[in-house]
mmCIF file of C-alpha atoms in Angstrom:
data_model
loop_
_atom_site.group_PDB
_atom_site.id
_atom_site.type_symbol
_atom_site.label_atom_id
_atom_site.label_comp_id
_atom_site.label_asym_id
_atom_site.label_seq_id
_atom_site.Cartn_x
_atom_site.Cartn_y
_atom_site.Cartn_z
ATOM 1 C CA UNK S 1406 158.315 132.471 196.499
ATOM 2 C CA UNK S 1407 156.704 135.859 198.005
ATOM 3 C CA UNK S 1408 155.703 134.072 201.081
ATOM 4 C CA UNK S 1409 159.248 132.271 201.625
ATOM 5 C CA UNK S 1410 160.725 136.139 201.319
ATOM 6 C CA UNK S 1411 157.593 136.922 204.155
ATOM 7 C CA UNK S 1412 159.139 134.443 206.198
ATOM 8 C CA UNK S 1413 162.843 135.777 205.846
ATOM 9 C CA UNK S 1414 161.408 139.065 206.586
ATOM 10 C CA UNK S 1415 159.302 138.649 209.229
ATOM 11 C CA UNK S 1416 161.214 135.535 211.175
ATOM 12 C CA UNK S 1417 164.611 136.479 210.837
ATOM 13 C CA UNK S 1418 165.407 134.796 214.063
ATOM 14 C CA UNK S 1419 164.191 131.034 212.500
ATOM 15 C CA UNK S 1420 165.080 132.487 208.681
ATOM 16 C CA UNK S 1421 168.697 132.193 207.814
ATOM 17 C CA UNK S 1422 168.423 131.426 204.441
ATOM 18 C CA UNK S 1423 165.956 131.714 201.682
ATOM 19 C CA UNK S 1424 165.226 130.823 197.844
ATOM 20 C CA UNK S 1425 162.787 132.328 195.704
ATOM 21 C CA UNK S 1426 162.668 130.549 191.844
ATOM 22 C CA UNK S 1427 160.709 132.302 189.262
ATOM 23 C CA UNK S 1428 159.093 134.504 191.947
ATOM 24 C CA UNK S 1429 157.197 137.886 191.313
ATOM 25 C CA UNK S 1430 157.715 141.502 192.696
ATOM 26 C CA UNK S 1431 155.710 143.231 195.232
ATOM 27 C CA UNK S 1432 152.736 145.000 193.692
ATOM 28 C CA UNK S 1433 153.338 148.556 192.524
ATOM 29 C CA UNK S 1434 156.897 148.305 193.091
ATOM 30 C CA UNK S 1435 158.002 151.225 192.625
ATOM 31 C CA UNK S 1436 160.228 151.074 188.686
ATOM 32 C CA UNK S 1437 158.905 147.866 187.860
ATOM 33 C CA UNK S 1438 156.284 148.035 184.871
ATOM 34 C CA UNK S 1439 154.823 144.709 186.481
ATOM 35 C CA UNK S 1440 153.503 143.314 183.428
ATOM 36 C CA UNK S 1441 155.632 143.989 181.155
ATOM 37 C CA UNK S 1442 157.008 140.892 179.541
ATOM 38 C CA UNK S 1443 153.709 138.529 181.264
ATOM 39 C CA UNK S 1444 151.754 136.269 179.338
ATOM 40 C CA UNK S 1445 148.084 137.636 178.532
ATOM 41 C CA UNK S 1446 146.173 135.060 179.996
ATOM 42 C CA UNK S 1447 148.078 136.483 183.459
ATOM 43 C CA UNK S 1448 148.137 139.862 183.076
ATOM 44 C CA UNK S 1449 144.202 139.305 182.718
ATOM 45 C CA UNK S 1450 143.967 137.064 185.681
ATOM 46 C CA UNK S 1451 146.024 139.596 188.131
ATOM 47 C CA UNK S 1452 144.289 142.885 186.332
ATOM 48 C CA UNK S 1453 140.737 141.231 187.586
ATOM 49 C CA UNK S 1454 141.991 139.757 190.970
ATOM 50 C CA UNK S 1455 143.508 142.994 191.995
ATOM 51 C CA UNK S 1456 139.919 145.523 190.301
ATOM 52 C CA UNK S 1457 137.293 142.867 190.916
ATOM 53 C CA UNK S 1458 138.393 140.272 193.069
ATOM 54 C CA UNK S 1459 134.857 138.884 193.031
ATOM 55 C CA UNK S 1460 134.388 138.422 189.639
ATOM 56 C CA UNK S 1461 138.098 136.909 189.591
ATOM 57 C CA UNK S 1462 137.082 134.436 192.650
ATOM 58 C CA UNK S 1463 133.544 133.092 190.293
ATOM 59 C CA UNK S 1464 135.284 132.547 187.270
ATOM 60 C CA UNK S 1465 137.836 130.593 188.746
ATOM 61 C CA UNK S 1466 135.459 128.824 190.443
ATOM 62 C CA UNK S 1467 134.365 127.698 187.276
ATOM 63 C CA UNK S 1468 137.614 127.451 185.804
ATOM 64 C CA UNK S 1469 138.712 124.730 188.608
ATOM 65 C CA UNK S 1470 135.427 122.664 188.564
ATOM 66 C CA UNK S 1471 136.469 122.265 184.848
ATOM 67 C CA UNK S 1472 139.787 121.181 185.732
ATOM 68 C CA UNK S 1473 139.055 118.898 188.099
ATOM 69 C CA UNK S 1474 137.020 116.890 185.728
ATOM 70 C CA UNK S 1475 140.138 117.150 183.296
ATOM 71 C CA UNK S 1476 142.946 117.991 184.458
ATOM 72 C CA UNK S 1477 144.664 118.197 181.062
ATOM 73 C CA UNK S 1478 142.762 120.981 180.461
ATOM 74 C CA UNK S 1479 145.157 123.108 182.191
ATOM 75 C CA UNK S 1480 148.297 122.018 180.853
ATOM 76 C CA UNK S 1481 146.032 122.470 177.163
ATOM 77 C CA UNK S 1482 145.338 126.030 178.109
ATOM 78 C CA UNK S 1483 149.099 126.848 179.703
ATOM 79 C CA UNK S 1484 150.658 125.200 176.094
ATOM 80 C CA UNK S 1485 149.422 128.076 173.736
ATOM 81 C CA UNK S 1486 151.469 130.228 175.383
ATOM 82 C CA UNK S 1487 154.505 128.575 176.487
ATOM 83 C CA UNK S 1488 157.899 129.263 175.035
ATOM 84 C CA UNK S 1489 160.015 126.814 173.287
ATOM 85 C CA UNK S 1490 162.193 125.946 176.273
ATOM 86 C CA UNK S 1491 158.905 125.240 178.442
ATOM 87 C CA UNK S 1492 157.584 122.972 176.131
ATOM 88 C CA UNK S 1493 160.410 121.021 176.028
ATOM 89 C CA UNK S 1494 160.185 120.854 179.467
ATOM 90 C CA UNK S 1495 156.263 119.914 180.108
ATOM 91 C CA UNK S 1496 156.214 117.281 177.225
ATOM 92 C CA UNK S 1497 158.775 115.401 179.534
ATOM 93 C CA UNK S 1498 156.034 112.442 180.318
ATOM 94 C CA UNK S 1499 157.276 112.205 184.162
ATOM 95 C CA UNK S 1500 157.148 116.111 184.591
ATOM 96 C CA UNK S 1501 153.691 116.014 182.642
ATOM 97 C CA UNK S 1502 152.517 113.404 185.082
ATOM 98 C CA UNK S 1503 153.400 115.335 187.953
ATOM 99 C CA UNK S 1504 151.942 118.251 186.733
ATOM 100 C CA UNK S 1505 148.846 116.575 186.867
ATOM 101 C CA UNK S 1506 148.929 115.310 189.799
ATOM 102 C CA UNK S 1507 149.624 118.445 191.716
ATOM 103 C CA UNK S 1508 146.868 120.327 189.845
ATOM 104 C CA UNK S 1509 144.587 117.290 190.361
ATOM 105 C CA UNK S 1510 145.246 117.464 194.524
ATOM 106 C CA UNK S 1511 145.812 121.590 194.631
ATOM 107 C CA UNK S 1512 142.205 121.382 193.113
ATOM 108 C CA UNK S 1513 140.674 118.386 194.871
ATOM 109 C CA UNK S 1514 138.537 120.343 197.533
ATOM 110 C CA UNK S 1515 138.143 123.775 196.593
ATOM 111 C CA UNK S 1516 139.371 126.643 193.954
ATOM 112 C CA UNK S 1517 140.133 128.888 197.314
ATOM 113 C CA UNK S 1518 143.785 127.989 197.703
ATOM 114 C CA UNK S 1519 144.518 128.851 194.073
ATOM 115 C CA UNK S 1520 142.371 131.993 194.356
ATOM 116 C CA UNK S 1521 143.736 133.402 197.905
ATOM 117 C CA UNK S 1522 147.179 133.168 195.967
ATOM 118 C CA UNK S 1523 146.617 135.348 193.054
ATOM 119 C CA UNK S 1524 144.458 137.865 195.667
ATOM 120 C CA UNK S 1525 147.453 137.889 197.777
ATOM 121 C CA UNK S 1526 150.458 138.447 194.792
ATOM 122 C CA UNK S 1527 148.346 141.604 193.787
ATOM 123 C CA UNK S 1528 147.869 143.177 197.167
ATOM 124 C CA UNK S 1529 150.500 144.881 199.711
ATOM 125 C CA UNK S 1530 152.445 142.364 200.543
ATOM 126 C CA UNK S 1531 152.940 143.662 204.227
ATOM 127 C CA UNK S 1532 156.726 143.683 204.470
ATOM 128 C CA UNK S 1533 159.829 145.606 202.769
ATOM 129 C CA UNK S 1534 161.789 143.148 201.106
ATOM 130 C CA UNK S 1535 164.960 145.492 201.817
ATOM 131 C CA UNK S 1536 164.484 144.169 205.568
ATOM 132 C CA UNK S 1537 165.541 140.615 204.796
ATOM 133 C CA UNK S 1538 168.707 139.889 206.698
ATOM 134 C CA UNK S 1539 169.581 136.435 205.445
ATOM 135 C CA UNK S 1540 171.032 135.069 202.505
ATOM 136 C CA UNK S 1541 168.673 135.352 200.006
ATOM 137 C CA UNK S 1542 169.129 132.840 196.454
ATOM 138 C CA UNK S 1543 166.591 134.075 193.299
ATOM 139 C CA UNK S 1544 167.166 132.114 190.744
ATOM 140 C CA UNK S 1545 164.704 132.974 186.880
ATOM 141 C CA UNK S 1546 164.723 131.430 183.611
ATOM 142 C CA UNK S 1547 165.685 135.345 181.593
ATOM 143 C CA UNK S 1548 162.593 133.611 179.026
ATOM 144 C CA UNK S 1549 160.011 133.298 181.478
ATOM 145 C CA UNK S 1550 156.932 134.663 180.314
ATOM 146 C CA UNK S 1551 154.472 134.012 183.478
ATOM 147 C CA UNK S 1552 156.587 135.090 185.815
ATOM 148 C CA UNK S 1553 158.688 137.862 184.003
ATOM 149 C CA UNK S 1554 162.458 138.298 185.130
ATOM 150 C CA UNK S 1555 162.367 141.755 185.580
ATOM 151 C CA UNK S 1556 160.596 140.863 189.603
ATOM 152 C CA UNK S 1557 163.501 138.950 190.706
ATOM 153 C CA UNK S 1558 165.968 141.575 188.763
ATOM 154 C CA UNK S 1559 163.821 144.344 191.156
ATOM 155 C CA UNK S 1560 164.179 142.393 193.983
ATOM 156 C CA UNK S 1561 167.588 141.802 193.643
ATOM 157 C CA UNK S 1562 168.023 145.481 194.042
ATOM 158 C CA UNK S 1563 166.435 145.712 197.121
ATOM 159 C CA UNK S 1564 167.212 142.981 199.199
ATOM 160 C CA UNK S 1565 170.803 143.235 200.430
ATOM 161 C CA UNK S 1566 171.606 139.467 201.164
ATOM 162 C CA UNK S 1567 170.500 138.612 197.471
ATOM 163 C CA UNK S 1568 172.267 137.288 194.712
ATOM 164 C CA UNK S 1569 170.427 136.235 191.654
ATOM 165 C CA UNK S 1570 170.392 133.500 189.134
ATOM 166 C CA UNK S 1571 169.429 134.918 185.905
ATOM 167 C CA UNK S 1572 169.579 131.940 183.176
ATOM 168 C CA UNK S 1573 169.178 133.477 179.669
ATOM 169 C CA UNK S 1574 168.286 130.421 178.024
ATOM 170 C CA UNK S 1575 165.945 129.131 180.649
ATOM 171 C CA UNK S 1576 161.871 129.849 181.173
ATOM 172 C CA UNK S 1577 159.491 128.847 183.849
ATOM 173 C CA UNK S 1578 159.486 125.505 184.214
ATOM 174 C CA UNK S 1579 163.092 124.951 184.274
ATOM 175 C CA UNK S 1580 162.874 125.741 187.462
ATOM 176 C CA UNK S 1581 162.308 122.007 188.183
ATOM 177 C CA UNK S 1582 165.335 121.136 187.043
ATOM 178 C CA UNK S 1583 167.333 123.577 189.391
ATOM 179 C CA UNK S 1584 165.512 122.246 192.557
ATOM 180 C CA UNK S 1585 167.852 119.474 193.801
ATOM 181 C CA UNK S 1586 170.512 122.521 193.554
ATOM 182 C CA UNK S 1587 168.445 124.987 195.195
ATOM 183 C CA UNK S 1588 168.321 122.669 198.361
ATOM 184 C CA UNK S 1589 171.627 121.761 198.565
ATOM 185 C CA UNK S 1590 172.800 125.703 198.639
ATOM 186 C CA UNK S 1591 169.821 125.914 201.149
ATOM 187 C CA UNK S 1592 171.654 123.281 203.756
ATOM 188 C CA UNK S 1593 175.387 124.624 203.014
ATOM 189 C CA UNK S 1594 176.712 126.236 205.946
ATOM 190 C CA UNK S 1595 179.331 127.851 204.803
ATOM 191 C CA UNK S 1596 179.359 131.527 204.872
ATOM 192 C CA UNK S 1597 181.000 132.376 201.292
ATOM 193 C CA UNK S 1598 178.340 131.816 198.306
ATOM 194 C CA UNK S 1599 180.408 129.449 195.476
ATOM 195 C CA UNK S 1600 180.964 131.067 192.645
ATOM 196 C CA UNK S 1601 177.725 129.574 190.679
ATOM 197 C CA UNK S 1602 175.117 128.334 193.115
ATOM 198 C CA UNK S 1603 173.180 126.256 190.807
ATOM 199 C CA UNK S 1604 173.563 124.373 187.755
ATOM 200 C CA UNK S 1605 172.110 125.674 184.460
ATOM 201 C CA UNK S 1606 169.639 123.377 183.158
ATOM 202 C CA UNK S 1607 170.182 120.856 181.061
ATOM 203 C CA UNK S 1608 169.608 121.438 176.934
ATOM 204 C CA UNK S 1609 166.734 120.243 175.251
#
């Protein structure tokens, strides 16, 4: 989501409109404790990409080497610390399977795509989000715990075009579930936002 915002911001002639789904804050924004509410095994990962981004880059070296051979390793290491609504939502056997495919192909070369992310969320993100022009949609799950809602609450302060999609009952991966929403808002032309841009995801 940060580098869809970098596009709205920095191409505002080709941007008109953007969404951003669970998406996280600029680093060091100013009023936003960034961790607060993040899972541990994140707040670890960013704390060591942004103070020792070599260390962070070896041990995810490793980390993805051991994926690749298993790929359900991953989802076994996300599961301890999802929330209820997240589980419900990655024991779905089609989202499972897709899961696994996309880690299987995000890791099939390299770790280095996965790594220049989490470098990149902790560093200056080179832009002021208040200088997006376009329509901006950021839609969060209020329960998400890897991506806390208190980023897209910040950035819905700052970017004048936003309006935000706060779903109390929803986490992180019900974000899936909003997609086929997301890009219909994202081809509407018309100028007035409806009065709920997406619908809330289904109950477990």
């Amino acid at each position: 989501a940060p580098h869809a915002l970098a596009c709205a911001a920095l191409l505002p002639e080709r941007v008109t409109r953007t969404a951003a789904l669970v998406t996280l804050a600029p680093w060091g924004a100013a009023g936003l404790d960034w961790f607060d509410g993040m899972a541990a095994s994140n707040v670890r990962a960013y704390s060591t990409a942004a103070s020792d981004p070599d260390s962070f880059t070896e041990s995810f070296i490793v980390r993805s080497a051991q994926i690749r051979q298993n790929p359900v390793r991953l989802l076994d290491d996300l599961r301890r610390e999802l929330t209820d609504s997240d589980r419900m939502v990655v024991n779905d056997a089609g989202i499972r399977s897709m899961l696994l495919r996309n880690y299987s192909e995000g890791l099939r070369t390299s770790a280095y795509g996965w790594i220049d992310d989490a470098i990149a969320l902790c560093s200056p993100w080179g832009f002021d989000p208040a200088l997006i022009t376009g329509r901006v949609l950021l839609w969060h799950g209020v329960k998400d715990v890897f991506s806390p809602v208190g980023h897209s609450r910040w950035l819905a302060g700052q970017i004048p075009g936003a309006t935000a999609v706060l779903e109390p009952a929803a986490a992180h991966f019900d974000a899936l579930s909003v997609l086929p929403g997301i890009l219909n808002w994202l081809l509407d032309e018309r100028e007035h936002p409806p009065e709920r841009p997406l619908p809330a995801p289904a109950p477990g």
